[in-house]
Short mmCIF file of C-alpha atoms and ligand atoms in Angstrom, two decimals:
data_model
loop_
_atom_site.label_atom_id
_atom_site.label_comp_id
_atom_site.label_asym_id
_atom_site.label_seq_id
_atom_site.Cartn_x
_atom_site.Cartn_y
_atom_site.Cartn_z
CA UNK P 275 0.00 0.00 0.00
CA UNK P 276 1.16 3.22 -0.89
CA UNK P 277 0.12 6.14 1.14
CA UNK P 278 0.91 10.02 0.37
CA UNK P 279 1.61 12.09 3.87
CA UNK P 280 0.87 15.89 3.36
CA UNK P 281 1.75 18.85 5.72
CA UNK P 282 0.00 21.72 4.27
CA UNK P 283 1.11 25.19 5.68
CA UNK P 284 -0.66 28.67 4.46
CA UNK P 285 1.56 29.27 1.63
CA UNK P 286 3.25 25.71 1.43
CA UNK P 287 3.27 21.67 1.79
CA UNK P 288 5.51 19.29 2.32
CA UNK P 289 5.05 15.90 0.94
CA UNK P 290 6.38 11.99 1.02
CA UNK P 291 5.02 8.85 -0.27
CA UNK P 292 5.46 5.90 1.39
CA UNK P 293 5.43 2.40 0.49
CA UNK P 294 3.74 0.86 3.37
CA UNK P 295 4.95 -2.69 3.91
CA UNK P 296 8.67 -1.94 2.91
CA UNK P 297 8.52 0.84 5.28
CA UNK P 298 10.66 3.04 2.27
CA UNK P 299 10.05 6.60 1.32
CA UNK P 300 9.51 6.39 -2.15
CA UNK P 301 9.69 10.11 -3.14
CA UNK P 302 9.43 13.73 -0.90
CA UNK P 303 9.01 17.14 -1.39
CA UNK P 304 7.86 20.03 -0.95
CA UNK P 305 6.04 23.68 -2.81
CA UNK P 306 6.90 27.23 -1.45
CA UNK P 307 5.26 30.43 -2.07
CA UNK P 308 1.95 29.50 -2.86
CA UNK P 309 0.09 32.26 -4.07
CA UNK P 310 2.62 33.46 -6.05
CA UNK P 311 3.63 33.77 -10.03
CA UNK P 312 7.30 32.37 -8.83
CA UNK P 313 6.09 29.08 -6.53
CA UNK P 314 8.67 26.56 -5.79
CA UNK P 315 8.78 23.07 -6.22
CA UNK P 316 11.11 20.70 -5.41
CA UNK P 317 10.88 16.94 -5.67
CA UNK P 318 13.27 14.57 -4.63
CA UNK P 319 12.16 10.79 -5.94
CA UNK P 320 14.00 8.07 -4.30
CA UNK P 321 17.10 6.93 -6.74
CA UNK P 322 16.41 9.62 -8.90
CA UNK P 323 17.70 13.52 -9.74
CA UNK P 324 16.09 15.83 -7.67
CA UNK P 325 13.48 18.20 -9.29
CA UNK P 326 13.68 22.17 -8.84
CA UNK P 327 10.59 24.08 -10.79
CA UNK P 328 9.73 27.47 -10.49
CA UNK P 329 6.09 28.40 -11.91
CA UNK P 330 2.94 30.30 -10.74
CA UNK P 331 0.97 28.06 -8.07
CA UNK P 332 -1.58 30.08 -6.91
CA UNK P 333 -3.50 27.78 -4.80
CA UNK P 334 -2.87 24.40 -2.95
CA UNK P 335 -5.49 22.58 -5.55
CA UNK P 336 -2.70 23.61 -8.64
CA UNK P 337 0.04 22.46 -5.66
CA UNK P 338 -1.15 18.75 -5.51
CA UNK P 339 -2.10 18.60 -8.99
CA UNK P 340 1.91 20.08 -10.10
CA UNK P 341 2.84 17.33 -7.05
CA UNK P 342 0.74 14.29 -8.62
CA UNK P 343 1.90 14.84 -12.20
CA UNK P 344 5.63 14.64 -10.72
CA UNK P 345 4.74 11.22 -9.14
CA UNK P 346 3.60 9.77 -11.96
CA UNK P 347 6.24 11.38 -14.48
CA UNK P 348 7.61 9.23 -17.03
CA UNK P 349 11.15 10.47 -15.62
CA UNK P 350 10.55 11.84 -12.59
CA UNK P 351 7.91 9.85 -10.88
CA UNK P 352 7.58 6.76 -8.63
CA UNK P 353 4.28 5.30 -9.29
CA UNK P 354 2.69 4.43 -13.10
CA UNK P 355 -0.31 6.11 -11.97
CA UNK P 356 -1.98 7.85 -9.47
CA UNK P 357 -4.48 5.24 -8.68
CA UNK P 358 -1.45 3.35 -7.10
CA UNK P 359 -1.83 5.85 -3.95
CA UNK P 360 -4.18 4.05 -1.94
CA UNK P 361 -5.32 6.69 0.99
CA UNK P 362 -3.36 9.91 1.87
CA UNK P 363 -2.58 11.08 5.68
CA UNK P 364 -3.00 14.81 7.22
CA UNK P 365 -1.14 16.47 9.71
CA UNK P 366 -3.19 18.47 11.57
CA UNK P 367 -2.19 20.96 14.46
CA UNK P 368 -5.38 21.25 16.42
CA UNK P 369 -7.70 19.10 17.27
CA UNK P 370 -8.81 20.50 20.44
CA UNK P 371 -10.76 18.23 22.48
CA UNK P 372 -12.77 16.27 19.70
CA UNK P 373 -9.82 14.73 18.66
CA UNK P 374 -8.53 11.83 20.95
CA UNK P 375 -7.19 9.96 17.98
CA UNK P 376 -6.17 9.85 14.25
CA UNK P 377 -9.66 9.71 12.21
CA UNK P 378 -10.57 9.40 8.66
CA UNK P 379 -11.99 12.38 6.64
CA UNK P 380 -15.58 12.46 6.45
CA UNK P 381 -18.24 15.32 6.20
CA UNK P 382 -18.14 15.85 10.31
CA UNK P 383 -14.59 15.57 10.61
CA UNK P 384 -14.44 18.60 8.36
CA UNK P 385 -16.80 20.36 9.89
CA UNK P 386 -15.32 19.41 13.17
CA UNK P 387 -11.72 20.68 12.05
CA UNK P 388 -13.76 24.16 10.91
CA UNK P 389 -15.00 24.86 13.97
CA UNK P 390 -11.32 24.57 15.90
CA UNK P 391 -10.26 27.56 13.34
CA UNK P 392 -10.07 29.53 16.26
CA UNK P 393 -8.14 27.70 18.36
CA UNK P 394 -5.31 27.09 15.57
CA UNK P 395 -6.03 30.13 13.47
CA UNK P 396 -3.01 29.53 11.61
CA UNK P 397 -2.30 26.34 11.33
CA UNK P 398 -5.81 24.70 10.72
CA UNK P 399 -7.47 26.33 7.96
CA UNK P 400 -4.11 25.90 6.08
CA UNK P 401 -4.48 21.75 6.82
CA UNK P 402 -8.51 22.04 5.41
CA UNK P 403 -6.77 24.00 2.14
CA UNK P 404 -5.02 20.83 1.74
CA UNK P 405 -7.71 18.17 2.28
CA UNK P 406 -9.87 20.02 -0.12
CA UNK P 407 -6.96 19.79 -2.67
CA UNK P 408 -6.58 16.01 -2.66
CA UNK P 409 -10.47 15.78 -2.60
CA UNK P 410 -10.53 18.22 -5.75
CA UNK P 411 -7.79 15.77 -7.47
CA UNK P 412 -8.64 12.22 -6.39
CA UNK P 413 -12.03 12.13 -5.29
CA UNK P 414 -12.43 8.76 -4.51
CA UNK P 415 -8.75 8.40 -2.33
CA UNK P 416 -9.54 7.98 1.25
CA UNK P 417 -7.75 10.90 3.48
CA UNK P 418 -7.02 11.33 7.29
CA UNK P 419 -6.01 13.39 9.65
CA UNK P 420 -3.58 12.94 12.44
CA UNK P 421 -3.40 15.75 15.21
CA UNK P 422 -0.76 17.09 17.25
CA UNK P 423 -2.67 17.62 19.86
CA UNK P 424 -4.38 14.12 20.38
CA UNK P 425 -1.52 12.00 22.15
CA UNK P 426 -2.16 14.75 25.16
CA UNK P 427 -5.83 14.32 25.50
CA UNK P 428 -5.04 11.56 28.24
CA UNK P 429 -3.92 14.59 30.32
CA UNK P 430 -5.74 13.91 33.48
CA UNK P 431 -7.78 17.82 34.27
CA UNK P 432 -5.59 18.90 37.26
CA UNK P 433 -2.61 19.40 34.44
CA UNK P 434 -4.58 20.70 31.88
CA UNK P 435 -6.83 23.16 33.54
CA UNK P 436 -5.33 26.42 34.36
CA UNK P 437 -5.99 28.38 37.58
CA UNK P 438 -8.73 30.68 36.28
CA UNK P 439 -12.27 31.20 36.25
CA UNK P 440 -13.73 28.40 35.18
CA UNK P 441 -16.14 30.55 32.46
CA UNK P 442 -13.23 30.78 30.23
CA UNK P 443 -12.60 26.42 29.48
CA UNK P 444 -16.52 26.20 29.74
CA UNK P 445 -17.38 28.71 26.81
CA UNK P 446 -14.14 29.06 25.09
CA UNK P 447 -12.22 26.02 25.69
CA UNK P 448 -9.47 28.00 27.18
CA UNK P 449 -6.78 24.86 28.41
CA UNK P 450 -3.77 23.14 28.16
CA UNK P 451 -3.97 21.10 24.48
CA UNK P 452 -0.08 20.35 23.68
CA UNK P 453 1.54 19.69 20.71
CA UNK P 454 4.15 17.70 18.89
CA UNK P 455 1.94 15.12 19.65
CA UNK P 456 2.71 12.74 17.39
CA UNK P 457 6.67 13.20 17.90
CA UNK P 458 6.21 12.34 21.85
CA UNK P 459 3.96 9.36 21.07
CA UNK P 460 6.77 7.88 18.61
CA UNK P 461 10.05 8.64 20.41
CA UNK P 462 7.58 7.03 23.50
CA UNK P 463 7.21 4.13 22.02
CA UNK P 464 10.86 3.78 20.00
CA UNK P 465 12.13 4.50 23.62
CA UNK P 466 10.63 1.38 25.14
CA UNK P 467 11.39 -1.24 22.40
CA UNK P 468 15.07 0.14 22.58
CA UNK P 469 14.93 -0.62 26.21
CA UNK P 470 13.37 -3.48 26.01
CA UNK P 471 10.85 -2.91 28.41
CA UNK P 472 7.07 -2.56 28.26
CA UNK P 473 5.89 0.91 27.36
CA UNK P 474 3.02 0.28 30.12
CA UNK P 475 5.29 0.08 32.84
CA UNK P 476 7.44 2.98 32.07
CA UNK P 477 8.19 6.87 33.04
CA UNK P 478 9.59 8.50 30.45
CA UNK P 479 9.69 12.16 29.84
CA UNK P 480 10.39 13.16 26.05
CA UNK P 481 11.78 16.22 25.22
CA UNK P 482 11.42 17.83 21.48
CA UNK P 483 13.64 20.56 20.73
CA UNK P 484 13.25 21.67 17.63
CA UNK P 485 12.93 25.35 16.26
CA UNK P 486 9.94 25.08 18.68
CA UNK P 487 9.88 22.62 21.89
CA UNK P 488 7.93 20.73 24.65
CA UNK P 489 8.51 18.29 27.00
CA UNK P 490 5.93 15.46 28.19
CA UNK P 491 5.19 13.37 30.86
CA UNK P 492 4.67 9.84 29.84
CA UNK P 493 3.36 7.70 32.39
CA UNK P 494 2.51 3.91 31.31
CA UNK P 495 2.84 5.05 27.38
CA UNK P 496 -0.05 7.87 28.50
CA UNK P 497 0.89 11.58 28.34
CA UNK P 498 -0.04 13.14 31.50
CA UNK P 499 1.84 16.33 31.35
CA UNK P 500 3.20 18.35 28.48
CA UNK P 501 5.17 21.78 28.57
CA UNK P 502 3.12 23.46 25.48
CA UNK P 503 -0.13 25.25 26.52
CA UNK P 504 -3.29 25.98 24.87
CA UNK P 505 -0.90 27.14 21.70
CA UNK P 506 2.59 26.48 21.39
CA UNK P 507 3.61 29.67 22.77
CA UNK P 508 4.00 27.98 26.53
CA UNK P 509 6.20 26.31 27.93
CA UNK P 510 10.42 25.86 27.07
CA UNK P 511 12.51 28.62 25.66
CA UNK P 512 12.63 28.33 22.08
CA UNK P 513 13.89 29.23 18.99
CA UNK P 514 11.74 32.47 18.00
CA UNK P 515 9.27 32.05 21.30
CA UNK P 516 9.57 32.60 24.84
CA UNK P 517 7.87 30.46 26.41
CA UNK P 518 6.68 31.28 29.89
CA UNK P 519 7.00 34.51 31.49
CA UNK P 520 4.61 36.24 34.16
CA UNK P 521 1.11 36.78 32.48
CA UNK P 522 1.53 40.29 33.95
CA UNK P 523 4.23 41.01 31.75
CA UNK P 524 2.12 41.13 28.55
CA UNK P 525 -0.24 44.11 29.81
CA UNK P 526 2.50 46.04 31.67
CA UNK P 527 4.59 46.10 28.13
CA UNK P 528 1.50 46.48 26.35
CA UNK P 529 1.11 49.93 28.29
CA UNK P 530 4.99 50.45 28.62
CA UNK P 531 5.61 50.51 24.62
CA UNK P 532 2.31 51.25 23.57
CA UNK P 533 1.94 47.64 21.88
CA UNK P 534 -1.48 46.41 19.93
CA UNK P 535 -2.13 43.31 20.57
CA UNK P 536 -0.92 42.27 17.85
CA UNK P 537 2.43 43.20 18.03
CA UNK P 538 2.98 42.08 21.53
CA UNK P 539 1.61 38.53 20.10
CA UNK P 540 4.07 38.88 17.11
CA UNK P 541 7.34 39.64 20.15
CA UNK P 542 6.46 36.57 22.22
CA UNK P 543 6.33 33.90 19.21
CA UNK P 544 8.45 35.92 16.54
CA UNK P 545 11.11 37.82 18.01
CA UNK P 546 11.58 36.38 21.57
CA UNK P 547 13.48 33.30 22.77
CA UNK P 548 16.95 32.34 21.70
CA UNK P 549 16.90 35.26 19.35
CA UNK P 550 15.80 37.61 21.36
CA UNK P 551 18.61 36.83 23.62
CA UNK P 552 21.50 36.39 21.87
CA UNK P 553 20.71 39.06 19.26
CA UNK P 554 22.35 36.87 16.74
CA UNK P 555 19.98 33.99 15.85
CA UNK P 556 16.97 31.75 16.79
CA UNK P 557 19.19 28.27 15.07
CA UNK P 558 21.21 26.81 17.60
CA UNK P 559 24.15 26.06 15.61
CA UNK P 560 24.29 29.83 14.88
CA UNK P 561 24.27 29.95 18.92
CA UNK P 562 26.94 27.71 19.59
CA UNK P 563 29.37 28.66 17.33
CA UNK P 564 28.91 32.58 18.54
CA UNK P 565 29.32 31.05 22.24
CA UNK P 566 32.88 29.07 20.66
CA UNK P 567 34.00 32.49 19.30
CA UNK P 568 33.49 33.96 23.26
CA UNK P 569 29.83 35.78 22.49
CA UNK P 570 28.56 36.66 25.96
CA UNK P 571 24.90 37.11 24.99
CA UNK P 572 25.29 33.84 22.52
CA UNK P 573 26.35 32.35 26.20
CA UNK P 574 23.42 33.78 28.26
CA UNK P 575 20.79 32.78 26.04
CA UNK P 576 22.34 29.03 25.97
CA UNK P 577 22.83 29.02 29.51
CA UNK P 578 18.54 30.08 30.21
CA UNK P 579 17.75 27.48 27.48
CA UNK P 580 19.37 24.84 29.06
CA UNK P 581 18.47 25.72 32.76
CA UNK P 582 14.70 26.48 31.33
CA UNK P 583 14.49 22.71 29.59
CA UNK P 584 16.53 21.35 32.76
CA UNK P 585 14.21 22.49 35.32
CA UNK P 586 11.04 20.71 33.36
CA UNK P 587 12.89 17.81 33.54
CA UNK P 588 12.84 17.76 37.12
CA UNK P 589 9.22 18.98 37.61
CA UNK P 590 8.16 15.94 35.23
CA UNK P 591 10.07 13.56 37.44
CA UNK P 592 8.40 15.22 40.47
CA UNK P 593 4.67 14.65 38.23
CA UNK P 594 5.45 11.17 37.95
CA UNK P 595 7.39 10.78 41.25
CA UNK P 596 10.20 9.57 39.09
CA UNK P 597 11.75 8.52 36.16
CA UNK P 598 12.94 5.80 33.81
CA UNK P 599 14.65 7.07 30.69
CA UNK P 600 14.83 10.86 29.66
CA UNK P 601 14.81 10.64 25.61
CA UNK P 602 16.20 13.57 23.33
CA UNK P 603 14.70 14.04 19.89
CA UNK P 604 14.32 16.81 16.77
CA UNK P 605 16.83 19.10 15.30
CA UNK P 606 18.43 20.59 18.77
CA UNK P 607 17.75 17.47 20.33
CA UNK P 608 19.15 15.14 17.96
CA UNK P 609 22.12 17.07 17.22
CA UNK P 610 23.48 19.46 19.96
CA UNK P 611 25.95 17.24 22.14
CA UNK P 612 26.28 20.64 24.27
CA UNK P 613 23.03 20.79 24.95
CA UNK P 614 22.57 16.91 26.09
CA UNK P 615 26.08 17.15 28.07
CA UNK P 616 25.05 20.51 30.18
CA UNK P 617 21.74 19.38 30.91
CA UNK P 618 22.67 15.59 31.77
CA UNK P 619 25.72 16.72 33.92
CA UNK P 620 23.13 18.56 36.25
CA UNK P 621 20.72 15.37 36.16
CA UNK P 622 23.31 13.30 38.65
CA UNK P 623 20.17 13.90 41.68
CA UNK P 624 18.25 11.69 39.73
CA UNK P 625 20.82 9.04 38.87
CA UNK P 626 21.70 10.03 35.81
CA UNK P 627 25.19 8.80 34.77
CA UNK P 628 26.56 10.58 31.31
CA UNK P 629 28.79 8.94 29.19
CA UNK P 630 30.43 11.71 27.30
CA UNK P 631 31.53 9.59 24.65
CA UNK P 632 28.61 7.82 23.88
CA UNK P 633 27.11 11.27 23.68
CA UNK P 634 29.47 12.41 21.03
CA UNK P 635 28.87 9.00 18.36
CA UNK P 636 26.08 7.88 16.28
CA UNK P 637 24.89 10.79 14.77
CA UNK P 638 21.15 9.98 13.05
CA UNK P 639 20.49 6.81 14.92
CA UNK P 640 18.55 5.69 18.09
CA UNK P 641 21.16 5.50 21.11
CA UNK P 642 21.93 5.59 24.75
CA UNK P 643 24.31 8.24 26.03
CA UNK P 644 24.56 7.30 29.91
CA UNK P 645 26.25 4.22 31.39
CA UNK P 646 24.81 0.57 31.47
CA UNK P 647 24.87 1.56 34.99
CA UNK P 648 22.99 4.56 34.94
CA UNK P 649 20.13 4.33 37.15
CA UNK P 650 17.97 6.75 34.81
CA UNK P 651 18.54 5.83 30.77
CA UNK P 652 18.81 9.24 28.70
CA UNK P 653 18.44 8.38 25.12
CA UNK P 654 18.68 10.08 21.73
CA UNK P 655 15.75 9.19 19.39
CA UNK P 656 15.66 10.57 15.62
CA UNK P 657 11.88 11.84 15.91
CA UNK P 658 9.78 10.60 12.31
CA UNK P 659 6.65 12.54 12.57
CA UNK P 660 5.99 11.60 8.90
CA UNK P 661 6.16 7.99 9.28
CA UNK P 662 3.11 8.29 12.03
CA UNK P 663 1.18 9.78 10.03
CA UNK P 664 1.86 7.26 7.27
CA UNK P 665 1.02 4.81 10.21
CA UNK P 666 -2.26 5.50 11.57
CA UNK P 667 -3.27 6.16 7.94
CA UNK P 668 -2.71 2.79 6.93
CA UNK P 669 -4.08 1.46 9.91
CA UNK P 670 -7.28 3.28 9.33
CA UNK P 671 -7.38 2.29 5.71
CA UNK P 672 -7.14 -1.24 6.37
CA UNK P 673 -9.80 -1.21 9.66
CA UNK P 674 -12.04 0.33 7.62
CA UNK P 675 -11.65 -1.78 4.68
CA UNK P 676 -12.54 -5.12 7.37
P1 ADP S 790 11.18 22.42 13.42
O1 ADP S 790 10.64 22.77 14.77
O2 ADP S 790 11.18 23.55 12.45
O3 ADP S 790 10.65 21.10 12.87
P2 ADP S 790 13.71 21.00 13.69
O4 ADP S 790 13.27 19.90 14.58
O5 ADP S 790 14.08 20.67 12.29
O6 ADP S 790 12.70 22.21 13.71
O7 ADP S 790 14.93 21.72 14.40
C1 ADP S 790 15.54 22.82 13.79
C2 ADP S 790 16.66 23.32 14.67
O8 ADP S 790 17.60 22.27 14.91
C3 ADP S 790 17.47 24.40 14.01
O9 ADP S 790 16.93 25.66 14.23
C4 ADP S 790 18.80 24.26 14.68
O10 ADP S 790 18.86 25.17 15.74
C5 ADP S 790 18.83 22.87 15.25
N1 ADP S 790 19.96 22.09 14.75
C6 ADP S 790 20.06 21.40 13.59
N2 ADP S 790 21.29 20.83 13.48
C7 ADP S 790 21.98 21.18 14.59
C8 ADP S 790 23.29 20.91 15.08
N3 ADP S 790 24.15 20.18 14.38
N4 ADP S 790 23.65 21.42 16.28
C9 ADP S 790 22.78 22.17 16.99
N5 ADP S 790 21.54 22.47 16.59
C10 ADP S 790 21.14 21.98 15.41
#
């Protein structure tokens, strides 16, 4: 089976087919600047020459259409024929509390994902632009959606309410939702078969650090915490965001530098975090080579990004009172040895035991970097958010079709 994951974005999407029972990728991709006379393509087929084309795409339906026609391309493609994709998989950002699980598309599921507009007003009614667009192109293909927010709905209410009136959850759904979903559920699971241990009888806490980043909680394979908020503003230090700060800061710099609001939305999620910090960059390779070349602000904002991510570490241990195996996944995750080395050299409280060198090999595949006598594992899990979504897709597909 052959199974077509999309991540549509306002003014792009990012594509890869999979073949389902060889577990390969047979081609990926992606289209920029849609909307635009001078849209990008690039396809990269597996084997083959990648693809660059620039041409007007003005609207995700033309996207899919430019991306099918690749697929199928006599030199190009992968596949004789479209007909050979069998269902094609969604990610979704929100699906606030409807959502416990990966569903297939259907008339209420689209109305369902309408009516959470609000809640992701970026994110989701780019994801409907792109269900439409297969619909418009392959009718008959059955499509679904996968949400980052549904691996957190086992969140028992004490961590996702927050300590406000309770008016604003009852009419507006105001709450702790939590995203990356699908990352956490993965590394989760890759964590305990590299362990060799039952997921049900473990304590993990998962940290993605990517451009943006969250921690979890993951009790018995079930989130029950998770550092993002109700949007992915809350939580860790990132990249471009801040993450939490005192609530009273956002009317008292409202007032201070006369701010809309806006602009003081744009500061906390666009020019905050790492970059607002170092005043050099929100990429943490930019970061650490500034801090090699003796940048004291490259230093500082290192130093609260590490003591910010460390200190959820321990409150998650605390949530769960304690902890089996601490994984690290996504780009920072995956590839900063600093960042692993200063955070597990503070982790020695809870019995973690580094092993420096350990930390320092393997680049790109799933590995332990404490001791075999560490009493807390820390492990470094390439995240495959893709490959989920190919997943549950297939799964779906072939429930229904019994
Ligand atoms: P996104 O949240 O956009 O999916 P990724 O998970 O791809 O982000 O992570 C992107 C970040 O990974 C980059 O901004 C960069 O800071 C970081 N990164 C990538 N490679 C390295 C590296 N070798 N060392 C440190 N950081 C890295």
């Amino acid at each position: 089976m052959n199974i077509l994951v999309i991540n549509a974005g306002s003014s792009s999407l990012k594509y890869q087919l999979f073949q389902m029972e060889d577990e390969t990728v047979l081609a990926k991709g992606r289209v920029e600047r849609i909307g635009m006379e001078t849209a990008i393509l690039v396809h990269e087929p597996k084997d083959k020459g990648e693809v660059h084309e620039v041409s007007e795409i003005l609207e995700h339906t033309t996207a899919i259409r430019k991306v099918l026609a690749l697929l199928v391309h006599p030199e190009h493609g992968v596949l004789e024929s479209t007909a050979e994709i069998n269902a094609v998989g969604h990610r979704v950002v929100h699906g606030g509390e409807s959502f416990k699980s990966s569903v297939l598309v259907n008339h209420e599921v689209k109305q369902e994902i309408k009516r959470l507009f609000d809640l992701a007003p970026l994110h989701n009614p780019a994801h409907m632009l792109g269900i439409l667009a297969v619909e418009a192109n392959m009718p008959d293909v059955p499509q679904a959606v996968v949400f980052d927010t549904a691996f957190h709905q086992s969140m028992p209410a004490h961590a996702y309410l927050y300590p406000v009136p309770m008016v604003l959850y009852r009419k507006h759904k105001v709450r702790r939702y939590g995203f990356h979903g699908t990352s956490h559920n993965y590394v989760s699971e890759r964590a305990a078969a590299f362990l060799g241990r039952p997921l049900g009888q473990l304590k993990l806490i998962t940290c993605h650090i990517g451009n943006g980043a969250s921690c979890a909680a993951i009790l018995g394979g079930k989130a029950v915490d998770t550092s993002m908020g109700m949007t992915p503003l809350e939580g860790l230090m990132m990249g471009t965001r801040s993450g939490d700060l005192d609530p009273a800061i956002v009317p008292y710099a409202m007032g201070k530098e006369d701010l809309t609001l806006g602009e003081i939305s744009s500061m906390l999620n666009k020019h905050s975090g790492l970059q607002a910090i170092s005043g050099i960059s929100s990429d943490m390779r930019e970061i650490t080579e500034a801090m090699e070349a003796g940048d004291k602000n490259a230093n500082l904002a290192f130093e609260m990004y590490e003591y910010r991510l460390r200190k959820y570490i321990g409150a998650y241990a605390a949530a769960m009172n304690g902890v089996d195996a601490i994984v690290f996944t996504a780009g920072v995750g995956e590839n900063s040895e600093l960042l692993r080395k200063r955070v597990c050299e503070q982790l020695t409280y809870l019995g973690v035991e580094f092993d420096e060198a350990a930390n320092r090999s393997g680049r790109g595949q799933e590995r332990r970097i404490t001791t075999a006598n560490s009493k807390v594992q820390v492990l470094v899990i390439p995240t495959n958010e893709e490959w989920v979504i190919a997943r549950d897709t297939y799964r779906l597909v072939q429930s229904a079709q019994n």
